[in-house]
Amino acid sequence: MIELKNLGFRYSGAERHALDGISLTIEDGAFLGLIGSSGAGKSTLCYALSGIVPHHYRGDFYGELLVEGMDSAEHRPEEIARVLGCVFQDIDGQMVASVVEDEILFGLENFGVPREEIEGRVAEALAAAGISELRCRAISDLSGGQKQKVAIAAITALRPKIIVLDEPTGELDPRSSRRVFETLKELNEQYGVTIVVVEQKIMLLCEFAKRLAVMEEGKLILEGEVREVLQSAGRMEAAGVNIPRVTTLARALREEGLYGGRLPLNLEEGEKMMREVGLSC
Ligand SMILES: Nc1ncnc2c1ncn2[C@@H]1O[C@H](COP(=O)(O)OP(=O)(O)O)[C@@H](O)[C@H]1O
Ligand SMILES: [Mg+2]
């Protein structure tokens, strides 16, 4: 479990807080989507979850963050990494090896995973990320999207209890983006891994996440089950967050008094709504 209690952080020299009074509990087994416009503080929140804020970044830190009971101000990021793996937005900065296989081996060896387990873990993580064929390739030759998959494989191989990903589909096409989320879903459902994912593609969050958190200027403005949060679509738009087109359509129909049903989250539900509206017209 992760608990944020009135958490705040201001980078030294910055005028405003990148995180400002955030209180949030992330339960075991959660699949939380984090969304917000550029500069809202999403990446800084990921830094805080992994402990590199406040340990590596200078600034004013207030409040409390507990990861599996560990106070992030007291425990080093290396300790937190044993339970919480993070795929940061800056993939290049995260890579330590020059060959794909070594990138995955590095973490496993660092964590002291027994030798006889290592081969299986490497093969499984590569397969889950859909990059088995990249195993012996030089990381410098890979595309941005391929590197993202390597970073995801390196983290999943460690089997942390919690995985935090900062815009993991940023450089991926729609099909690969879905594949990443399907992998996350499998980790979440089959292995009970808690997933926290920053993602701009709202439709992916609507389909895969169970809960949604919306940030604006360092503050957490909405948090709850996806459908519940989307009820505040107007507030989300005001915060510069895209909302699904079916939701916009449903709101327009509601305003016209043509639809009073449940807010649709995907195309299938949108179709159902249209049939209902069609019948009542
Ligand atoms: N290393 C840094 N030093 C100073 N300010 C930073 C640094 N990183 C981010 N910020 C500032 O913190 C705020 C939040 O940024 P960030 O967490 O990257 O937002 P997001 O990921 O939502 O785009 C922004 O105002 C940004 O300019
Ligand atoms: Mg960011």
PDB file of C-alpha atoms and ligand atoms in Angstrom:
ATOM      1  CA  MET A   1       0.000   0.000   0.000  1.00  0.00           C
ATOM      2  CA  ILE A   2       1.090   3.563  -0.685  1.00  0.00           C
ATOM      3  CA  GLU A   3      -0.039   6.439   1.491  1.00  0.00           C
ATOM      4  CA  LEU A   4       0.521  10.093   0.667  1.00  0.00           C
ATOM      5  CA  LYS A   5      -0.323  12.426   3.494  1.00  0.00           C
ATOM      6  CA  ASN A   6      -0.475  16.092   2.585  1.00  0.00           C
ATOM      7  CA  LEU A   7       2.605  15.652   0.393  1.00  0.00           C
ATOM      8  CA  GLY A   8       4.310  18.698  -1.069  1.00  0.00           C
ATOM      9  CA  PHE A   9       7.507  19.437  -2.956  1.00  0.00           C
ATOM     10  CA  ARG A  10       9.033  22.555  -4.464  1.00  0.00           C
ATOM     11  CA  TYR A  11      12.198  22.211  -6.565  1.00  0.00           C
ATOM     12  CA  SER A  12      14.818  24.582  -5.253  1.00  0.00           C
ATOM     13  CA  GLY A  13      14.690  27.814  -7.208  1.00  0.00           C
ATOM     14  CA  ALA A  14      11.169  27.124  -8.485  1.00  0.00           C
ATOM     15  CA  GLU A  15       8.428  29.601  -7.694  1.00  0.00           C
ATOM     16  CA  ARG A  16       5.581  27.211  -7.198  1.00  0.00           C
ATOM     17  CA  HIS A  17       5.215  23.770  -5.736  1.00  0.00           C
ATOM     18  CA  ALA A  18       5.414  20.870  -8.189  1.00  0.00           C
ATOM     19  CA  LEU A  19       3.428  18.861  -5.622  1.00  0.00           C
ATOM     20  CA  ASP A  20       1.037  20.670  -3.383  1.00  0.00           C
ATOM     21  CA  GLY A  21      -0.809  19.047  -0.485  1.00  0.00           C
ATOM     22  CA  ILE A  22      -1.457  15.665  -2.047  1.00  0.00           C
ATOM     23  CA  SER A  23      -3.312  13.096   0.042  1.00  0.00           C
ATOM     24  CA  LEU A  24      -3.978   9.746  -1.554  1.00  0.00           C
ATOM     25  CA  THR A  25      -4.071   6.081  -0.630  1.00  0.00           C
ATOM     26  CA  ILE A  26      -3.180   3.496  -3.256  1.00  0.00           C
ATOM     27  CA  GLU A  27      -4.373   0.079  -2.137  1.00  0.00           C
ATOM     28  CA  ASP A  28      -2.646  -3.224  -2.844  1.00  0.00           C
ATOM     29  CA  GLY A  29      -3.665  -4.560  -6.230  1.00  0.00           C
ATOM     30  CA  ALA A  30      -4.826  -1.159  -7.494  1.00  0.00           C
ATOM     31  CA  PHE A  31      -4.599  -0.131 -11.141  1.00  0.00           C
ATOM     32  CA  LEU A  32      -4.456   3.642 -10.963  1.00  0.00           C
ATOM     33  CA  GLY A  33      -4.261   5.915 -13.998  1.00  0.00           C
ATOM     34  CA  LEU A  34      -2.737   9.336 -13.414  1.00  0.00           C
ATOM     35  CA  ILE A  35      -3.576  12.118 -15.838  1.00  0.00           C
ATOM     36  CA  GLY A  36      -3.063  15.871 -16.002  1.00  0.00           C
ATOM     37  CA  SER A  37      -1.784  18.484 -18.404  1.00  0.00           C
ATOM     38  CA  SER A  38       1.902  19.141 -18.986  1.00  0.00           C
ATOM     39  CA  GLY A  39       3.593  20.558 -15.886  1.00  0.00           C
ATOM     40  CA  ALA A  40       0.829  19.319 -13.549  1.00  0.00           C
ATOM     41  CA  GLY A  41       3.374  17.418 -11.444  1.00  0.00           C
ATOM     42  CA  LYS A  42       2.849  13.846 -12.639  1.00  0.00           C
ATOM     43  CA  SER A  43       6.524  13.055 -13.156  1.00  0.00           C
ATOM     44  CA  THR A  44       7.415  14.680  -9.856  1.00  0.00           C
ATOM     45  CA  LEU A  45       4.851  12.453  -8.162  1.00  0.00           C
ATOM     46  CA  CYS A  46       6.565   9.425  -9.750  1.00  0.00           C
ATOM     47  CA  TYR A  47       9.906  10.727  -8.423  1.00  0.00           C
ATOM     48  CA  ALA A  48       8.372  11.015  -4.974  1.00  0.00           C
ATOM     49  CA  LEU A  49       6.941   7.487  -5.140  1.00  0.00           C
ATOM     50  CA  SER A  50      10.374   6.094  -6.013  1.00  0.00           C
ATOM     51  CA  GLY A  51      12.096   8.193  -3.342  1.00  0.00           C
ATOM     52  CA  ILE A  52      14.350  10.180  -5.678  1.00  0.00           C
ATOM     53  CA  VAL A  53      12.318  13.162  -4.461  1.00  0.00           C
ATOM     54  CA  PRO A  54      13.509  14.184  -1.865  1.00  0.00           C
ATOM     55  CA  HIS A  55      16.744  12.122  -1.943  1.00  0.00           C
ATOM     56  CA  HIS A  56      18.197  13.157  -5.330  1.00  0.00           C
ATOM     57  CA  TYR A  57      16.391  16.380  -6.119  1.00  0.00           C
ATOM     58  CA  ARG A  58      16.943  19.399  -3.948  1.00  0.00           C
ATOM     59  CA  GLY A  59      13.959  21.336  -2.722  1.00  0.00           C
ATOM     60  CA  ASP A  60      11.412  21.818   0.034  1.00  0.00           C
ATOM     61  CA  PHE A  61       9.632  18.625   0.934  1.00  0.00           C
ATOM     62  CA  TYR A  62       6.710  18.449   3.311  1.00  0.00           C
ATOM     63  CA  GLY A  63       4.139  15.897   4.386  1.00  0.00           C
ATOM     64  CA  GLU A  64       4.643  12.159   4.387  1.00  0.00           C
ATOM     65  CA  LEU A  65       4.814   9.323   1.893  1.00  0.00           C
ATOM     66  CA  LEU A  66       4.742   5.703   2.983  1.00  0.00           C
ATOM     67  CA  VAL A  67       5.517   2.872   0.572  1.00  0.00           C
ATOM     68  CA  GLU A  68       4.701  -0.468   2.181  1.00  0.00           C
ATOM     69  CA  GLY A  69       5.125   1.291   5.491  1.00  0.00           C
ATOM     70  CA  MET A  70       8.527   2.763   4.571  1.00  0.00           C
ATOM     71  CA  ASP A  71       8.727   6.501   5.064  1.00  0.00           C
ATOM     72  CA  SER A  72      10.290   7.797   1.840  1.00  0.00           C
ATOM     73  CA  ALA A  73      12.091  10.589   3.654  1.00  0.00           C
ATOM     74  CA  GLU A  74      13.958   8.053   5.791  1.00  0.00           C
ATOM     75  CA  HIS A  75      14.455   5.138   3.416  1.00  0.00           C
ATOM     76  CA  ARG A  76      16.827   5.322   0.474  1.00  0.00           C
ATOM     77  CA  PRO A  77      15.488   4.958  -3.086  1.00  0.00           C
ATOM     78  CA  GLU A  78      17.487   1.693  -3.369  1.00  0.00           C
ATOM     79  CA  GLU A  79      15.435   0.209  -0.529  1.00  0.00           C
ATOM     80  CA  ILE A  80      12.157   1.447  -1.961  1.00  0.00           C
ATOM     81  CA  ALA A  81      13.148  -0.059  -5.340  1.00  0.00           C
ATOM     82  CA  ARG A  82      12.890  -3.519  -3.792  1.00  0.00           C
ATOM     83  CA  VAL A  83       9.123  -3.154  -3.615  1.00  0.00           C
ATOM     84  CA  LEU A  84       8.413  -0.375  -6.102  1.00  0.00           C
ATOM     85  CA  GLY A  85       9.843  -0.403  -9.637  1.00  0.00           C
ATOM     86  CA  CYS A  86       9.633   2.726 -11.723  1.00  0.00           C
ATOM     87  CA  VAL A  87       9.818   3.253 -15.480  1.00  0.00           C
ATOM     88  CA  PHE A  88      10.589   6.946 -15.818  1.00  0.00           C
ATOM     89  CA  GLN A  89       9.657   9.245 -18.665  1.00  0.00           C
ATOM     90  CA  ASP A  90      13.315   9.792 -19.548  1.00  0.00           C
ATOM     91  CA  ILE A  91      14.080   6.276 -20.739  1.00  0.00           C
ATOM     92  CA  ASP A  92      17.621   7.047 -21.927  1.00  0.00           C
ATOM     93  CA  GLY A  93      18.575   8.349 -18.503  1.00  0.00           C
ATOM     94  CA  GLN A  94      17.372   5.101 -16.967  1.00  0.00           C
ATOM     95  CA  MET A  95      19.348   2.675 -19.140  1.00  0.00           C
ATOM     96  CA  VAL A  96      22.565   1.404 -17.616  1.00  0.00           C
ATOM     97  CA  ALA A  97      23.701  -1.309 -20.052  1.00  0.00           C
ATOM     98  CA  SER A  98      24.552  -1.256 -23.745  1.00  0.00           C
ATOM     99  CA  VAL A  99      22.867  -4.539 -24.714  1.00  0.00           C
ATOM    100  CA  VAL A 100      19.201  -5.355 -24.037  1.00  0.00           C
ATOM    101  CA  GLU A 101      19.864  -8.627 -22.198  1.00  0.00           C
ATOM    102  CA  ASP A 102      22.409  -6.953 -19.909  1.00  0.00           C
ATOM    103  CA  GLU A 103      19.924  -4.232 -18.995  1.00  0.00           C
ATOM    104  CA  ILE A 104      17.622  -6.884 -17.583  1.00  0.00           C
ATOM    105  CA  LEU A 105      20.424  -8.950 -16.031  1.00  0.00           C
ATOM    106  CA  PHE A 106      21.803  -5.907 -14.250  1.00  0.00           C
ATOM    107  CA  GLY A 107      18.747  -5.452 -12.069  1.00  0.00           C
ATOM    108  CA  LEU A 108      18.356  -9.163 -11.362  1.00  0.00           C
ATOM    109  CA  GLU A 109      21.985  -9.492 -10.279  1.00  0.00           C
ATOM    110  CA  ASN A 110      21.744  -6.319  -8.255  1.00  0.00           C
ATOM    111  CA  PHE A 111      18.759  -7.755  -6.417  1.00  0.00           C
ATOM    112  CA  GLY A 112      20.646 -10.975  -5.734  1.00  0.00           C
ATOM    113  CA  VAL A 113      18.227 -13.207  -7.655  1.00  0.00           C
ATOM    114  CA  PRO A 114      19.571 -16.794  -7.579  1.00  0.00           C
ATOM    115  CA  ARG A 115      21.520 -17.789 -10.719  1.00  0.00           C
ATOM    116  CA  GLU A 116      19.232 -20.678 -11.646  1.00  0.00           C
ATOM    117  CA  GLU A 117      16.227 -18.354 -11.710  1.00  0.00           C
ATOM    118  CA  ILE A 118      17.809 -15.661 -13.834  1.00  0.00           C
ATOM    119  CA  GLU A 119      17.457 -17.169 -17.332  1.00  0.00           C
ATOM    120  CA  GLY A 120      13.769 -17.881 -16.825  1.00  0.00           C
ATOM    121  CA  ARG A 121      13.085 -14.387 -15.559  1.00  0.00           C
ATOM    122  CA  VAL A 122      14.917 -12.731 -18.471  1.00  0.00           C
ATOM    123  CA  ALA A 123      13.098 -14.827 -21.086  1.00  0.00           C
ATOM    124  CA  GLU A 124       9.717 -14.279 -19.429  1.00  0.00           C
ATOM    125  CA  ALA A 125      10.128 -10.507 -19.089  1.00  0.00           C
ATOM    126  CA  LEU A 126      11.255 -10.155 -22.717  1.00  0.00           C
ATOM    127  CA  ALA A 127       8.334 -12.245 -23.937  1.00  0.00           C
ATOM    128  CA  ALA A 128       5.810 -10.322 -21.821  1.00  0.00           C
ATOM    129  CA  ALA A 129       7.057  -7.042 -23.301  1.00  0.00           C
ATOM    130  CA  GLY A 130       6.963  -8.566 -26.801  1.00  0.00           C
ATOM    131  CA  ILE A 131      10.666  -8.057 -27.463  1.00  0.00           C
ATOM    132  CA  SER A 132      12.205 -11.542 -27.279  1.00  0.00           C
ATOM    133  CA  GLU A 133      13.866 -10.932 -30.655  1.00  0.00           C
ATOM    134  CA  LEU A 134      15.669  -7.830 -29.347  1.00  0.00           C
ATOM    135  CA  ARG A 135      17.549  -9.733 -26.660  1.00  0.00           C
ATOM    136  CA  CYS A 136      21.046  -9.382 -28.130  1.00  0.00           C
ATOM    137  CA  ARG A 137      20.600  -5.969 -29.767  1.00  0.00           C
ATOM    138  CA  ALA A 138      22.513  -2.832 -28.813  1.00  0.00           C
ATOM    139  CA  ILE A 139      20.223  -0.438 -26.927  1.00  0.00           C
ATOM    140  CA  SER A 140      21.663   2.526 -28.859  1.00  0.00           C
ATOM    141  CA  ASP A 141      20.275   1.029 -32.102  1.00  0.00           C
ATOM    142  CA  LEU A 142      16.713   0.759 -30.821  1.00  0.00           C
ATOM    143  CA  SER A 143      13.793   3.108 -31.489  1.00  0.00           C
ATOM    144  CA  GLY A 144      12.263   5.115 -28.637  1.00  0.00           C
ATOM    145  CA  GLY A 145       9.343   2.695 -28.479  1.00  0.00           C
ATOM    146  CA  GLN A 146      11.614  -0.340 -28.325  1.00  0.00           C
ATOM    147  CA  LYS A 147      13.615   1.257 -25.523  1.00  0.00           C
ATOM    148  CA  GLN A 148      10.402   1.817 -23.603  1.00  0.00           C
ATOM    149  CA  LYS A 149       9.653  -1.871 -23.860  1.00  0.00           C
ATOM    150  CA  VAL A 150      13.167  -2.751 -22.658  1.00  0.00           C
ATOM    151  CA  ALA A 151      12.715  -0.496 -19.627  1.00  0.00           C
ATOM    152  CA  ILE A 152       9.375  -2.168 -18.864  1.00  0.00           C
ATOM    153  CA  ALA A 153      10.920  -5.633 -19.224  1.00  0.00           C
ATOM    154  CA  ALA A 154      13.799  -4.680 -16.909  1.00  0.00           C
ATOM    155  CA  ILE A 155      11.342  -3.653 -14.200  1.00  0.00           C
ATOM    156  CA  THR A 156       8.892  -6.539 -14.592  1.00  0.00           C
ATOM    157  CA  ALA A 157      11.775  -9.050 -14.381  1.00  0.00           C
ATOM    158  CA  LEU A 158      12.352  -7.854 -10.814  1.00  0.00           C
ATOM    159  CA  ARG A 159       8.726  -8.672  -9.928  1.00  0.00           C
ATOM    160  CA  PRO A 160       8.195  -5.717  -7.617  1.00  0.00           C
ATOM    161  CA  LYS A 161       4.954  -5.455  -5.674  1.00  0.00           C
ATOM    162  CA  ILE A 162       4.262  -2.069  -7.203  1.00  0.00           C
ATOM    163  CA  ILE A 163       5.117  -0.773 -10.680  1.00  0.00           C
ATOM    164  CA  VAL A 164       4.998   2.936 -11.493  1.00  0.00           C
ATOM    165  CA  LEU A 165       5.213   3.962 -15.149  1.00  0.00           C
ATOM    166  CA  ASP A 166       5.518   7.521 -16.400  1.00  0.00           C
ATOM    167  CA  GLU A 167       3.982   7.814 -19.887  1.00  0.00           C
ATOM    168  CA  PRO A 168       5.129   4.349 -20.975  1.00  0.00           C
ATOM    169  CA  THR A 169       3.344   4.627 -24.326  1.00  0.00           C
ATOM    170  CA  GLY A 170       4.635   8.108 -25.149  1.00  0.00           C
ATOM    171  CA  GLU A 171       6.572   6.902 -28.166  1.00  0.00           C
ATOM    172  CA  LEU A 172       4.440   3.926 -29.111  1.00  0.00           C
ATOM    173  CA  ASP A 173       1.877   3.448 -31.875  1.00  0.00           C
ATOM    174  CA  PRO A 174      -1.709   2.538 -30.870  1.00  0.00           C
ATOM    175  CA  ARG A 175      -1.189  -1.210 -31.213  1.00  0.00           C
ATOM    176  CA  SER A 176       2.005  -1.286 -29.125  1.00  0.00           C
ATOM    177  CA  SER A 177       0.361   1.018 -26.575  1.00  0.00           C
ATOM    178  CA  ARG A 178      -2.460  -1.481 -26.117  1.00  0.00           C
ATOM    179  CA  ARG A 179       0.049  -4.266 -25.802  1.00  0.00           C
ATOM    180  CA  VAL A 180       1.797  -2.419 -22.960  1.00  0.00           C
ATOM    181  CA  PHE A 181      -1.519  -2.014 -21.151  1.00  0.00           C
ATOM    182  CA  GLU A 182      -2.409  -5.652 -21.730  1.00  0.00           C
ATOM    183  CA  THR A 183       0.899  -6.603 -20.137  1.00  0.00           C
ATOM    184  CA  LEU A 184       0.135  -4.331 -17.187  1.00  0.00           C
ATOM    185  CA  LYS A 185      -3.331  -5.840 -16.875  1.00  0.00           C
ATOM    186  CA  GLU A 186      -1.861  -9.318 -16.764  1.00  0.00           C
ATOM    187  CA  LEU A 187       0.657  -8.319 -14.092  1.00  0.00           C
ATOM    188  CA  ASN A 188      -2.152  -6.718 -12.124  1.00  0.00           C
ATOM    189  CA  GLU A 189      -4.667  -9.550 -12.423  1.00  0.00           C
ATOM    190  CA  GLN A 190      -2.435 -12.624 -12.467  1.00  0.00           C
ATOM    191  CA  TYR A 191       0.265 -11.525 -10.072  1.00  0.00           C
ATOM    192  CA  GLY A 192      -1.556  -8.899  -8.038  1.00  0.00           C
ATOM    193  CA  VAL A 193       1.015  -6.222  -8.921  1.00  0.00           C
ATOM    194  CA  THR A 194      -0.152  -2.711  -8.015  1.00  0.00           C
ATOM    195  CA  ILE A 195       0.022  -0.493 -11.106  1.00  0.00           C
ATOM    196  CA  VAL A 196       0.331   3.291 -11.127  1.00  0.00           C
ATOM    197  CA  VAL A 197       0.535   4.632 -14.671  1.00  0.00           C
ATOM    198  CA  VAL A 198       0.802   8.169 -15.993  1.00  0.00           C
ATOM    199  CA  GLU A 199      -0.922   8.192 -19.372  1.00  0.00           C
ATOM    200  CA  GLN A 200      -2.301  10.859 -21.701  1.00  0.00           C
ATOM    201  CA  LYS A 201      -4.385   8.458 -23.782  1.00  0.00           C
ATOM    202  CA  ILE A 202      -7.601   8.625 -21.822  1.00  0.00           C
ATOM    203  CA  MET A 203      -9.259   5.783 -23.745  1.00  0.00           C
ATOM    204  CA  LEU A 204      -6.552   3.385 -22.585  1.00  0.00           C
ATOM    205  CA  LEU A 205      -7.103   4.457 -18.991  1.00  0.00           C
ATOM    206  CA  CYS A 206     -10.867   4.078 -19.380  1.00  0.00           C
ATOM    207  CA  GLU A 207     -10.390   0.551 -20.628  1.00  0.00           C
ATOM    208  CA  PHE A 208      -7.659  -0.700 -18.333  1.00  0.00           C
ATOM    209  CA  ALA A 209      -7.430   1.395 -15.174  1.00  0.00           C
ATOM    210  CA  LYS A 210      -9.757   0.824 -12.244  1.00  0.00           C
ATOM    211  CA  ARG A 211      -9.225   4.218 -10.692  1.00  0.00           C
ATOM    212  CA  LEU A 212      -8.266   7.588 -12.075  1.00  0.00           C
ATOM    213  CA  ALA A 213      -6.386  10.461 -10.448  1.00  0.00           C
ATOM    214  CA  VAL A 214      -6.355  13.908 -12.064  1.00  0.00           C
ATOM    215  CA  MET A 215      -3.674  16.488 -11.291  1.00  0.00           C
ATOM    216  CA  GLU A 216      -3.597  20.217 -11.925  1.00  0.00           C
ATOM    217  CA  GLU A 217      -0.781  22.561 -10.914  1.00  0.00           C
ATOM    218  CA  GLY A 218       0.639  20.207  -8.317  1.00  0.00           C
ATOM    219  CA  LYS A 219      -2.712  19.402  -6.767  1.00  0.00           C
ATOM    220  CA  LEU A 220      -4.782  16.269  -6.891  1.00  0.00           C
ATOM    221  CA  ILE A 221      -8.158  17.564  -8.043  1.00  0.00           C
ATOM    222  CA  LEU A 222     -10.084  14.322  -8.623  1.00  0.00           C
ATOM    223  CA  GLU A 223      -9.599  10.704  -7.621  1.00  0.00           C
ATOM    224  CA  GLY A 224     -11.915   7.732  -7.693  1.00  0.00           C
ATOM    225  CA  GLU A 225     -13.276   4.950  -9.862  1.00  0.00           C
ATOM    226  CA  VAL A 226     -12.875   5.795 -13.531  1.00  0.00           C
ATOM    227  CA  ARG A 227     -16.589   6.206 -14.251  1.00  0.00           C
ATOM    228  CA  GLU A 228     -17.114   8.240 -11.116  1.00  0.00           C
ATOM    229  CA  VAL A 229     -14.261  10.635 -12.012  1.00  0.00           C
ATOM    230  CA  LEU A 230     -15.583  11.051 -15.547  1.00  0.00           C
ATOM    231  CA  GLN A 231     -18.807  12.414 -14.088  1.00  0.00           C
ATOM    232  CA  SER A 232     -16.660  15.513 -13.502  1.00  0.00           C
ATOM    233  CA  ALA A 233     -15.717  15.735 -17.182  1.00  0.00           C
ATOM    234  CA  GLY A 234     -16.154  19.510 -17.142  1.00  0.00           C
ATOM    235  CA  ARG A 235     -13.638  19.851 -14.318  1.00  0.00           C
ATOM    236  CA  MET A 236     -11.224  17.615 -16.208  1.00  0.00           C
ATOM    237  CA  GLU A 237     -11.523  19.707 -19.351  1.00  0.00           C
ATOM    238  CA  ALA A 238     -10.890  22.851 -17.321  1.00  0.00           C
ATOM    239  CA  ALA A 239      -7.680  21.206 -16.081  1.00  0.00           C
ATOM    240  CA  GLY A 240      -6.606  20.640 -19.674  1.00  0.00           C
ATOM    241  CA  VAL A 241      -7.299  16.918 -19.722  1.00  0.00           C
ATOM    242  CA  ASN A 242      -8.844  15.198 -22.722  1.00  0.00           C
ATOM    243  CA  ILE A 243     -12.014  13.298 -22.079  1.00  0.00           C
ATOM    244  CA  PRO A 244     -13.371  10.470 -24.237  1.00  0.00           C
ATOM    245  CA  ARG A 245     -15.555  11.580 -27.125  1.00  0.00           C
ATOM    246  CA  VAL A 246     -18.319   9.185 -26.069  1.00  0.00           C
ATOM    247  CA  THR A 247     -18.378  10.924 -22.692  1.00  0.00           C
ATOM    248  CA  THR A 248     -18.652  14.343 -24.348  1.00  0.00           C
ATOM    249  CA  LEU A 249     -21.493  13.017 -26.477  1.00  0.00           C
ATOM    250  CA  ALA A 250     -23.276  11.562 -23.452  1.00  0.00           C
ATOM    251  CA  ARG A 251     -23.021  14.867 -21.617  1.00  0.00           C
ATOM    252  CA  ALA A 252     -24.459  16.760 -24.606  1.00  0.00           C
ATOM    253  CA  LEU A 253     -27.342  14.278 -24.823  1.00  0.00           C
ATOM    254  CA  ARG A 254     -27.957  14.632 -21.111  1.00  0.00           C
ATOM    255  CA  GLU A 255     -28.033  18.390 -21.354  1.00  0.00           C
ATOM    256  CA  GLU A 256     -30.629  18.078 -24.089  1.00  0.00           C
ATOM    257  CA  GLY A 257     -32.617  15.788 -21.822  1.00  0.00           C
ATOM    258  CA  LEU A 258     -32.270  12.945 -24.299  1.00  0.00           C
ATOM    259  CA  TYR A 259     -30.248  10.562 -22.160  1.00  0.00           C
ATOM    260  CA  GLY A 260     -30.392   9.787 -18.460  1.00  0.00           C
ATOM    261  CA  GLY A 261     -28.438   6.542 -18.317  1.00  0.00           C
ATOM    262  CA  ARG A 262     -24.982   5.621 -17.139  1.00  0.00           C
ATOM    263  CA  LEU A 263     -21.984   7.467 -18.531  1.00  0.00           C
ATOM    264  CA  PRO A 264     -20.409   5.396 -21.337  1.00  0.00           C
ATOM    265  CA  LEU A 265     -16.670   4.753 -21.111  1.00  0.00           C
ATOM    266  CA  ASN A 266     -15.955   3.034 -24.393  1.00  0.00           C
ATOM    267  CA  LEU A 267     -17.312   2.569 -27.886  1.00  0.00           C
ATOM    268  CA  GLU A 268     -19.387  -0.458 -26.953  1.00  0.00           C
ATOM    269  CA  GLU A 269     -21.145   1.402 -24.160  1.00  0.00           C
ATOM    270  CA  GLY A 270     -21.470   4.416 -26.471  1.00  0.00           C
ATOM    271  CA  GLU A 271     -23.296   2.271 -29.013  1.00  0.00           C
ATOM    272  CA  LYS A 272     -25.615   0.984 -26.312  1.00  0.00           C
ATOM    273  CA  MET A 273     -26.362   4.568 -25.313  1.00  0.00           C
ATOM    274  CA  MET A 274     -27.124   5.504 -28.918  1.00  0.00           C
ATOM    275  CA  ARG A 275     -29.528   2.588 -29.226  1.00  0.00           C
ATOM    276  CA  GLU A 276     -31.289   3.708 -26.051  1.00  0.00           C
ATOM    277  CA  VAL A 277     -31.494   7.274 -27.301  1.00  0.00           C
ATOM    278  CA  GLY A 278     -32.725   6.030 -30.657  1.00  0.00           C
ATOM    279  CA  LEU A 279     -35.505   4.091 -28.981  1.00  0.00           C
ATOM    280  CA  SER A 280     -36.612   6.999 -26.842  1.00  0.00           C
ATOM    281  CA  CYS A 281     -36.664   9.491 -29.719  1.00  0.00           C
TER     282      CYS A 281
HETATM  283  N1  LIG B   1      14.272  19.249 -12.171  1.00  0.00           N
HETATM  284  C1  LIG B   1      13.413  20.256 -12.022  1.00  0.00           C
HETATM  285  N2  LIG B   1      13.814  21.440 -11.492  1.00  0.00           N
HETATM  286  C2  LIG B   1      12.953  22.475 -11.339  1.00  0.00           C
HETATM  287  N3  LIG B   1      11.657  22.416 -11.681  1.00  0.00           N
HETATM  288  C3  LIG B   1      11.197  21.280 -12.220  1.00  0.00           C
HETATM  289  C4  LIG B   1      12.047  20.135 -12.431  1.00  0.00           C
HETATM  290  N4  LIG B   1      11.311  19.141 -12.974  1.00  0.00           N
HETATM  291  C5  LIG B   1      10.064  19.640 -13.099  1.00  0.00           C
HETATM  292  N5  LIG B   1       9.991  20.906 -12.645  1.00  0.00           N
HETATM  293  C6  LIG B   1       8.778  21.763 -12.596  1.00  0.00           C
HETATM  294  O1  LIG B   1       7.826  21.104 -11.760  1.00  0.00           O
HETATM  295  C7  LIG B   1       6.526  21.231 -12.295  1.00  0.00           C
HETATM  296  C8  LIG B   1       5.931  19.845 -12.518  1.00  0.00           C
HETATM  297  O2  LIG B   1       6.659  19.193 -13.526  1.00  0.00           O
HETATM  298  P1  LIG B   1       6.468  17.674 -13.883  1.00  0.00           P
HETATM  299  O3  LIG B   1       6.401  16.891 -12.644  1.00  0.00           O
HETATM  300  O4  LIG B   1       7.510  17.306 -14.876  1.00  0.00           O
HETATM  301  O5  LIG B   1       5.017  17.693 -14.579  1.00  0.00           O
HETATM  302  P2  LIG B   1       4.327  16.680 -15.616  1.00  0.00           P
HETATM  303  O6  LIG B   1       5.055  15.384 -15.557  1.00  0.00           O
HETATM  304  O7  LIG B   1       2.903  16.584 -15.162  1.00  0.00           O
HETATM  305  O8  LIG B   1       4.425  17.317 -16.964  1.00  0.00           O
HETATM  306  C9  LIG B   1       6.656  22.041 -13.580  1.00  0.00           C
HETATM  307  O9  LIG B   1       6.369  23.379 -13.256  1.00  0.00           O
HETATM  308  C10 LIG B   1       8.115  21.882 -13.950  1.00  0.00           C
HETATM  309  O10 LIG B   1       8.574  22.992 -14.653  1.00  0.00           O
HETATM  310 MG    MG B   2       5.985  14.200 -17.015  1.00  0.00          MG
END
